[in-house]
Amino acid sequence: MLKNFAQRTFNKVATRGYASAAAEATATQELKKTALYDLHIKNGAQMVPYAGYSMPVKYASLGVLQSHLHTREKASIFDVSHMLQTRLTGKDRHDFIEKLCVGDIKNLPLGSGTLSVFTNENGGIIDDTIISQHKDSLYIVSNAGCADKDLAHIRKHLQEFQQKGGDAELNIIDDHSLIAIQGPKAAEALQNLVDGDVRSMNFMTGKFLNIKGVECHIARSGYTGEDGYELSIPTPEINRITELLLDNPDVEFAGLGARDSLRLEAGLCLYGNDLNENITPVEAGLTWTIGKRRREEGGFLGAEHIIPQIKGGVAQRRVGLIVQGAPARDHSEILNAEGEKIGEVTSGVPSPSLKKNIAIGYVKSGYHKSGTELSVKVRNRVQKAQIVKMPFVPSNYFKA
């Protein structure tokens, strides 16, 4: 089915980073388990350490390549319960959150969400996050690997805000688990279980609905470039509802291996690889997350560094690459025509959809335009590469 694209080779490449993490984990390291751990094992999952948790990288029924393609063609469930879910309340919650992130949260329509980033004093990205507007609160989902850092950062500034009379409270949502169902069959599979209409929801909107009698938060969003939903479900019900979804013949479990190749095809960043505290939103190609009002007013950490970059430019830019030869992994050098290093790959994988090797990286400004011919050094071999627009594969987000 996939000429010159061996499934075994792809599975090895796609899981290499997770295998390294497993090898580095000590025998005494105590990994956390999500509430779906036993269900993963029952379904033949290969578990690996990830962000302090034991997480599935792939399953016995489908290899990484097959799982990737299944998500693009039908629907897959991803356990994302390791993500940090929080709720911000209080009449001054918008003023507080806008001190920490670049988004225009005050003017988010009710029931809508937005991708944003938490920044530091130098304009670097502490974490990326999705923030949703509800009637009496903000629902915030951020990365598991950054959870301790995020909480320390938020609590420090929250204490200062409260001491000045600000009314805002942060609550960790630790009694709910989180799954994502992604793919063109996701809406149909979920609608069969929900008391209410999920098919008419627009991308990046969310609301509370009952799934088989249980109130859950349902957001039409995800990390694959496909249509889909993230479901925040009371933990005592997570296994039952997940199994009900899996009863649908179009729905399968998917692990970290497929999640990585899917998000890379969608041109989406992975914190710790493509984003870090030394990279600004403008350098990362995330200028669009900075609301118009925020560009004019500032008021967020690092604004004095970030706002001038919007008009004045930056020294480096995030780009997408098609790489010939072997797949380029993170830290592979990017070279110009003269063989000089002008950047570095931050993520790379063979693309099952394109049957080509794709990568994300940063290059010096001036080399960032689509069509620019460059090279990438992979295991000391110089291979041709070309900058292309992202996403690599067209996104299928739903908009009415």
Short mmCIF file of C-alpha atoms in Angstrom, two decimals:
data_model
loop_
_atom_site.label_atom_id
_atom_site.label_comp_id
_atom_site.label_asym_id
_atom_site.label_seq_id
_atom_site.Cartn_x
_atom_site.Cartn_y
_atom_site.Cartn_z
CA MET A 1 0.00 0.00 0.00
CA LEU A 2 2.85 2.39 0.78
CA LYS A 3 5.56 1.82 -1.83
CA ASN A 4 9.13 2.47 -0.65
CA PHE A 5 7.77 3.28 2.78
CA ALA A 6 8.41 0.31 5.02
CA GLN A 7 6.08 0.07 7.99
CA ARG A 8 8.72 -1.48 10.21
CA THR A 9 11.17 1.34 9.48
CA PHE A 10 8.55 3.99 10.16
CA ASN A 11 7.52 2.41 13.46
CA LYS A 12 11.16 2.33 14.54
CA VAL A 13 11.78 5.96 13.62
CA ALA A 14 8.49 7.21 15.08
CA THR A 15 9.08 5.58 18.47
CA ARG A 16 12.83 6.12 18.76
CA GLY A 17 12.58 9.13 21.07
CA TYR A 18 10.19 7.36 23.41
CA ALA A 19 12.42 4.28 23.51
CA SER A 20 15.32 6.51 24.54
CA ALA A 21 13.20 7.99 27.31
CA ALA A 22 12.36 4.52 28.53
CA ALA A 23 16.02 3.54 28.58
CA GLU A 24 16.91 6.63 30.59
CA ALA A 25 14.17 6.04 33.18
CA THR A 26 15.63 4.50 36.30
CA ALA A 27 14.28 1.38 37.92
CA THR A 28 13.36 3.42 40.98
CA GLN A 29 11.49 6.10 39.08
CA GLU A 30 7.85 6.07 40.11
CA LEU A 31 5.72 6.91 37.12
CA LYS A 32 2.20 8.18 37.47
CA LYS A 33 -0.61 6.27 35.82
CA THR A 34 -3.72 7.71 34.22
CA ALA A 35 -7.10 6.22 35.06
CA LEU A 36 -7.03 4.44 31.68
CA TYR A 37 -3.77 2.57 32.38
CA ASP A 38 -5.40 -0.85 32.84
CA LEU A 39 -7.49 -0.36 29.71
CA HIS A 40 -4.34 0.46 27.75
CA ILE A 41 -2.71 -2.77 28.96
CA LYS A 42 -5.86 -4.73 28.13
CA ASN A 43 -5.63 -3.39 24.58
CA GLY A 44 -1.99 -4.42 24.16
CA ALA A 45 -0.36 -1.04 24.64
CA GLN A 46 3.39 -0.63 24.77
CA MET A 47 3.90 1.76 27.68
CA VAL A 48 6.76 4.25 27.95
CA PRO A 49 7.73 7.04 30.37
CA TYR A 50 6.45 10.42 29.20
CA ALA A 51 6.17 13.64 31.23
CA GLY A 52 6.34 11.62 34.45
CA TYR A 53 3.58 9.22 33.38
CA SER A 54 3.46 5.72 31.97
CA MET A 55 1.83 6.38 28.59
CA PRO A 56 1.00 4.25 25.53
CA VAL A 57 3.26 4.75 22.52
CA LYS A 58 1.48 2.17 20.32
CA TYR A 59 -0.94 -0.77 20.51
CA ALA A 60 -0.87 -4.42 19.48
CA SER A 61 -3.81 -4.02 17.07
CA LEU A 62 -2.22 -1.21 15.04
CA GLY A 63 1.38 -0.15 14.58
CA VAL A 64 2.26 3.54 14.60
CA LEU A 65 1.94 3.87 10.82
CA GLN A 66 -1.45 2.12 10.70
CA SER A 67 -2.67 4.12 13.69
CA HIS A 68 -1.67 7.37 12.01
CA LEU A 69 -3.55 6.48 8.83
CA HIS A 70 -6.56 5.21 10.79
CA THR A 71 -6.82 8.63 12.48
CA ARG A 72 -6.72 10.40 9.12
CA GLU A 73 -9.36 8.06 7.68
CA LYS A 74 -11.64 7.20 10.61
CA ALA A 75 -11.20 8.09 14.32
CA SER A 76 -8.78 7.44 17.16
CA ILE A 77 -8.84 7.99 20.92
CA PHE A 78 -5.80 9.51 22.61
CA ASP A 79 -5.37 9.45 26.39
CA VAL A 80 -4.33 13.00 27.30
CA SER A 81 -5.19 12.75 31.00
CA HIS A 82 -1.60 13.68 31.83
CA MET A 83 -2.33 17.24 30.66
CA LEU A 84 -2.85 19.90 33.32
CA GLN A 85 -6.45 21.09 33.59
CA THR A 86 -7.20 24.18 35.67
CA ARG A 87 -10.07 26.58 36.22
CA LEU A 88 -9.62 30.30 36.92
CA THR A 89 -12.47 32.10 38.69
CA GLY A 90 -13.08 35.53 40.22
CA LYS A 91 -14.30 38.83 38.75
CA ASP A 92 -10.74 39.90 37.86
CA ARG A 93 -9.75 36.61 36.22
CA HIS A 94 -9.35 38.18 32.78
CA ASP A 95 -7.08 40.94 34.06
CA PHE A 96 -4.93 38.34 35.78
CA ILE A 97 -4.59 35.84 32.95
CA GLU A 98 -3.77 38.60 30.48
CA LYS A 99 -0.72 39.50 32.55
CA LEU A 100 0.65 36.01 31.86
CA CYS A 101 -0.45 35.24 28.28
CA VAL A 102 -0.54 37.08 24.96
CA GLY A 103 -4.16 36.36 23.97
CA ASP A 104 -7.16 38.69 24.03
CA ILE A 105 -9.02 36.64 26.61
CA LYS A 106 -11.44 39.36 27.70
CA ASN A 107 -13.03 39.50 24.28
CA LEU A 108 -13.27 35.75 23.69
CA PRO A 109 -16.91 34.93 22.90
CA LEU A 110 -18.68 32.80 25.49
CA GLY A 111 -17.99 29.14 24.80
CA SER A 112 -14.95 29.85 22.63
CA GLY A 113 -11.35 28.88 23.18
CA THR A 114 -8.01 30.06 21.84
CA LEU A 115 -4.45 28.85 21.63
CA SER A 116 -2.15 31.14 23.59
CA VAL A 117 1.27 31.11 25.21
CA PHE A 118 2.54 31.97 28.67
CA THR A 119 5.60 34.20 28.38
CA ASN A 120 8.45 35.19 30.68
CA GLU A 121 10.00 38.60 31.29
CA ASN A 122 12.28 38.19 28.26
CA GLY A 123 9.44 37.26 25.92
CA GLY A 124 10.30 33.56 25.84
CA ILE A 125 7.56 30.92 25.86
CA ILE A 126 7.02 29.20 29.22
CA ASP A 127 4.30 26.96 27.75
CA ASP A 128 1.56 26.86 25.14
CA THR A 129 -2.00 26.52 26.37
CA ILE A 130 -5.65 26.52 25.31
CA ILE A 131 -7.90 28.90 27.25
CA SER A 132 -11.69 28.68 26.99
CA GLN A 133 -14.26 31.27 28.03
CA HIS A 134 -17.15 30.16 30.20
CA LYS A 135 -19.79 32.19 32.00
CA ASP A 136 -18.15 32.15 35.42
CA SER A 137 -14.64 30.82 34.73
CA LEU A 138 -11.76 30.25 32.35
CA TYR A 139 -10.94 26.63 31.53
CA ILE A 140 -7.22 26.19 30.89
CA VAL A 141 -5.40 23.14 29.50
CA SER A 142 -1.60 23.13 29.44
CA ASN A 143 1.22 20.63 28.98
CA ALA A 144 1.93 17.81 31.41
CA GLY A 145 5.69 18.21 31.12
CA CYS A 146 5.35 21.86 32.15
CA ALA A 147 2.76 21.34 34.90
CA ASP A 148 5.02 22.00 37.89
CA LYS A 149 6.68 24.96 36.19
CA ASP A 150 3.34 26.40 35.05
CA LEU A 151 1.74 26.10 38.47
CA ALA A 152 4.71 27.69 40.23
CA HIS A 153 4.69 30.55 37.73
CA ILE A 154 0.93 31.13 37.92
CA ARG A 155 0.79 30.89 41.71
CA LYS A 156 3.67 33.32 42.18
CA HIS A 157 1.99 35.98 40.07
CA LEU A 158 -1.45 35.15 41.46
CA GLN A 159 -0.25 35.80 44.99
CA GLU A 160 1.11 39.19 43.94
CA PHE A 161 -2.14 39.96 42.11
CA GLN A 162 -4.25 39.03 45.14
CA GLN A 163 -2.06 41.07 47.48
CA LYS A 164 -2.88 44.10 45.36
CA GLY A 165 -6.61 43.40 45.76
CA GLY A 166 -7.23 41.39 42.61
CA ASP A 167 -10.07 38.86 42.74
CA ALA A 168 -8.93 35.63 41.05
CA GLU A 169 -8.63 32.00 42.19
CA LEU A 170 -6.92 29.03 40.55
CA ASN A 171 -8.30 25.51 40.98
CA ILE A 172 -6.65 22.35 39.67
CA ILE A 173 -9.18 20.03 38.04
CA ASP A 174 -7.90 16.76 39.46
CA ASP A 175 -11.20 14.85 39.52
CA HIS A 176 -11.58 14.72 35.72
CA SER A 177 -9.66 12.78 33.09
CA LEU A 178 -9.07 13.95 29.54
CA ILE A 179 -9.29 12.08 26.24
CA ALA A 180 -9.26 13.26 22.65
CA ILE A 181 -11.18 11.62 19.83
CA GLN A 182 -9.77 12.68 16.48
CA GLY A 183 -10.56 11.98 12.85
CA PRO A 184 -13.32 12.38 10.24
CA LYS A 185 -15.54 9.82 12.01
CA ALA A 186 -15.13 11.46 15.44
CA ALA A 187 -18.28 13.61 15.32
CA GLU A 188 -20.49 10.70 14.34
CA ALA A 189 -19.01 8.39 16.99
CA LEU A 190 -19.40 10.96 19.76
CA GLN A 191 -22.87 12.11 18.71
CA ASN A 192 -24.21 8.61 19.28
CA LEU A 193 -23.45 8.96 23.02
CA VAL A 194 -24.26 12.61 23.74
CA ASP A 195 -27.48 14.26 24.90
CA GLY A 196 -27.13 17.32 22.70
CA ASP A 197 -25.67 18.37 19.38
CA VAL A 198 -21.90 18.14 18.95
CA ARG A 199 -21.89 18.02 15.15
CA SER A 200 -22.74 21.73 14.77
CA MET A 201 -20.03 22.91 17.18
CA ASN A 202 -17.35 25.01 15.52
CA PHE A 203 -13.64 24.38 15.89
CA MET A 204 -12.29 25.83 19.17
CA THR A 205 -15.64 26.01 20.91
CA GLY A 206 -16.67 24.11 24.02
CA LYS A 207 -19.66 23.43 26.24
CA PHE A 208 -20.96 21.15 28.96
CA LEU A 209 -23.06 18.22 27.74
CA ASN A 210 -24.11 14.84 29.08
CA ILE A 211 -22.37 11.75 27.75
CA LYS A 212 -24.50 8.75 28.74
CA GLY A 213 -25.86 10.63 31.75
CA VAL A 214 -22.54 12.14 32.87
CA GLU A 215 -21.87 15.88 32.56
CA CYS A 216 -18.63 16.43 30.65
CA HIS A 217 -16.83 19.37 29.11
CA ILE A 218 -16.63 18.88 25.34
CA ALA A 219 -14.33 21.05 23.23
CA ARG A 220 -14.03 20.73 19.46
CA SER A 221 -10.26 20.84 19.24
CA GLY A 222 -7.23 18.58 19.15
CA TYR A 223 -3.62 18.06 18.19
CA THR A 224 -3.76 16.15 14.91
CA GLY A 225 -5.01 18.59 12.26
CA GLU A 226 -8.19 16.52 11.99
CA ASP A 227 -11.69 17.26 13.16
CA GLY A 228 -12.23 16.03 16.68
CA TYR A 229 -12.99 16.72 20.32
CA GLU A 230 -11.31 16.81 23.71
CA LEU A 231 -13.51 15.38 26.47
CA SER A 232 -13.01 16.24 30.13
CA ILE A 233 -14.82 13.43 31.94
CA PRO A 234 -15.28 12.72 35.68
CA THR A 235 -12.56 10.17 36.42
CA PRO A 236 -14.88 7.49 37.84
CA GLU A 237 -16.63 7.40 34.44
CA ILE A 238 -13.64 7.68 32.11
CA ASN A 239 -13.19 3.94 31.49
CA ARG A 240 -16.90 3.34 30.82
CA ILE A 241 -17.22 6.21 28.36
CA THR A 242 -13.94 5.39 26.61
CA GLU A 243 -15.03 1.77 26.14
CA LEU A 244 -18.39 2.92 24.76
CA LEU A 245 -16.54 4.99 22.17
CA LEU A 246 -14.24 2.05 21.37
CA ASP A 247 -17.31 -0.13 20.75
CA ASN A 248 -17.74 1.83 17.52
CA PRO A 249 -15.97 -0.16 14.76
CA ASP A 250 -14.51 3.07 13.33
CA VAL A 251 -12.75 3.98 16.60
CA GLU A 252 -9.37 2.70 17.82
CA PHE A 253 -6.89 3.66 20.52
CA ALA A 254 -3.80 5.61 19.35
CA GLY A 255 -0.58 6.33 21.21
CA LEU A 256 2.23 8.86 21.40
CA GLY A 257 3.91 7.60 18.24
CA ALA A 258 0.95 8.42 16.00
CA ARG A 259 0.23 11.60 17.93
CA ASP A 260 3.70 12.93 17.09
CA SER A 261 3.57 12.21 13.36
CA LEU A 262 0.01 13.56 13.13
CA ARG A 263 0.81 16.82 14.89
CA LEU A 264 3.95 17.28 12.81
CA GLU A 265 2.03 16.86 9.55
CA ALA A 266 -0.35 19.51 10.93
CA GLY A 267 2.60 21.86 11.56
CA LEU A 268 1.86 21.97 15.30
CA CYS A 269 4.55 22.66 17.87
CA LEU A 270 5.70 20.34 20.65
CA TYR A 271 6.84 22.20 23.74
CA GLY A 272 10.42 21.31 24.65
CA ASN A 273 11.23 20.61 21.00
CA ASP A 274 9.83 23.45 18.90
CA LEU A 275 9.11 25.90 21.73
CA ASN A 276 11.08 26.86 24.83
CA GLU A 277 11.82 29.77 27.14
CA ASN A 278 14.39 31.24 24.75
CA ILE A 279 12.01 31.40 21.77
CA THR A 280 9.45 34.19 21.40
CA PRO A 281 5.99 33.82 19.82
CA VAL A 282 7.12 35.88 16.82
CA GLU A 283 10.14 33.66 16.18
CA ALA A 284 7.90 30.60 16.53
CA GLY A 285 5.44 31.82 13.89
CA LEU A 286 2.78 32.32 16.55
CA THR A 287 2.32 36.07 16.12
CA TRP A 288 -1.33 35.36 15.30
CA THR A 289 -1.90 34.33 18.93
CA ILE A 290 -1.19 37.91 20.04
CA GLY A 291 -4.52 39.72 19.97
CA LYS A 292 -4.78 43.09 18.19
CA ARG A 293 -5.67 44.83 21.43
CA ARG A 294 -2.75 43.15 23.19
CA ARG A 295 -0.34 44.39 20.50
CA GLU A 296 -1.56 47.93 21.14
CA GLU A 297 -1.81 47.78 24.93
CA GLY A 298 0.84 45.24 25.90
CA GLY A 299 0.60 44.45 29.60
CA PHE A 300 1.84 40.86 29.40
CA LEU A 301 5.21 39.56 30.53
CA GLY A 302 7.89 40.23 27.92
CA ALA A 303 5.69 42.58 25.87
CA GLU A 304 8.52 45.11 25.57
CA HIS A 305 10.57 42.43 23.76
CA ILE A 306 7.80 40.78 21.74
CA ILE A 307 5.82 43.72 20.36
CA PRO A 308 8.82 45.41 18.63
CA GLN A 309 9.59 42.08 16.93
CA ILE A 310 6.21 42.11 15.16
CA LYS A 311 7.24 45.10 13.04
CA GLY A 312 11.00 45.04 13.42
CA GLY A 313 11.63 41.41 12.62
CA VAL A 314 13.56 38.65 14.36
CA ALA A 315 16.90 36.91 13.91
CA GLN A 316 15.41 33.43 13.46
CA ARG A 317 12.13 31.94 12.27
CA ARG A 318 10.38 28.59 12.55
CA VAL A 319 9.99 26.82 9.21
CA GLY A 320 8.76 23.59 7.68
CA LEU A 321 11.10 21.41 5.64
CA ILE A 322 10.84 18.53 3.18
CA VAL A 323 14.04 16.50 3.59
CA GLN A 324 15.46 14.04 1.08
CA GLY A 325 17.22 10.86 2.20
CA ALA A 326 16.99 9.71 5.81
CA PRO A 327 14.57 11.38 8.25
CA ALA A 328 16.03 14.44 10.02
CA ARG A 329 15.65 14.29 13.78
CA ASP A 330 15.86 17.08 16.36
CA HIS A 331 19.27 18.83 16.57
CA SER A 332 20.13 18.02 12.94
CA GLU A 333 22.01 20.99 11.49
CA ILE A 334 20.41 23.07 8.72
CA LEU A 335 22.93 24.40 6.18
CA ASN A 336 22.83 27.05 3.44
CA ALA A 337 24.21 26.61 -0.09
CA GLU A 338 27.72 27.46 1.16
CA GLY A 339 27.56 24.73 3.81
CA GLU A 340 27.27 27.17 6.72
CA LYS A 341 25.05 26.27 9.64
CA ILE A 342 22.03 28.58 9.64
CA GLY A 343 19.72 26.67 11.96
CA GLU A 344 18.63 23.42 13.51
CA VAL A 345 15.83 20.90 13.16
CA THR A 346 13.60 20.69 16.23
CA SER A 347 11.21 17.90 15.14
CA GLY A 348 11.25 15.46 12.24
CA VAL A 349 9.51 12.28 11.09
CA PRO A 350 8.60 10.39 7.92
CA SER A 351 5.16 11.60 6.83
CA PRO A 352 2.77 8.68 6.25
CA SER A 353 0.35 10.93 4.35
CA LEU A 354 2.93 12.49 2.01
CA LYS A 355 5.40 9.58 1.91
CA LYS A 356 8.17 12.14 2.39
CA ASN A 357 10.38 13.13 5.31
CA ILE A 358 9.16 16.30 6.99
CA ALA A 359 10.70 18.46 9.70
CA ILE A 360 10.22 21.64 11.69
CA GLY A 361 13.18 23.80 12.59
CA TYR A 362 14.54 27.31 13.02
CA VAL A 363 16.67 29.17 10.46
CA LYS A 364 18.20 32.62 10.25
CA SER A 365 15.82 35.22 8.86
CA GLY A 366 16.34 35.61 5.14
CA TYR A 367 16.41 31.85 4.62
CA HIS A 368 12.83 31.32 5.77
CA LYS A 369 10.86 31.88 2.56
CA SER A 370 8.94 28.99 1.01
CA GLY A 371 10.87 27.32 -1.81
CA THR A 372 14.32 28.11 -0.38
CA GLU A 373 16.76 25.28 -1.13
CA LEU A 374 18.88 24.23 1.86
CA SER A 375 20.57 21.12 3.23
CA VAL A 376 20.28 19.15 6.45
CA LYS A 377 23.07 17.12 8.02
CA VAL A 378 21.75 13.73 9.12
CA ARG A 379 24.27 11.39 10.78
CA ASN A 380 27.11 13.35 9.13
CA ARG A 381 25.55 13.03 5.68
CA VAL A 382 24.43 16.22 3.93
CA GLN A 383 20.95 15.84 2.40
CA LYS A 384 18.94 18.23 0.28
CA ALA A 385 16.00 20.03 1.88
CA GLN A 386 13.46 22.64 0.85
CA ILE A 387 11.41 25.05 2.94
CA VAL A 388 7.66 24.59 2.47
CA LYS A 389 4.58 26.19 3.96
CA MET A 390 2.90 24.57 6.94
CA PRO A 391 0.73 22.69 7.61
CA PHE A 392 2.33 19.96 5.53
CA VAL A 393 -1.06 18.24 5.24
CA PRO A 394 -4.22 20.41 4.94
CA SER A 395 -6.12 20.70 8.21
CA ASN A 396 -9.69 19.47 8.48
CA TYR A 397 -10.99 21.58 11.38
CA PHE A 398 -14.77 21.98 11.35
CA LYS A 399 -16.33 25.40 10.76
CA ALA A 400 -20.01 25.76 10.01
#
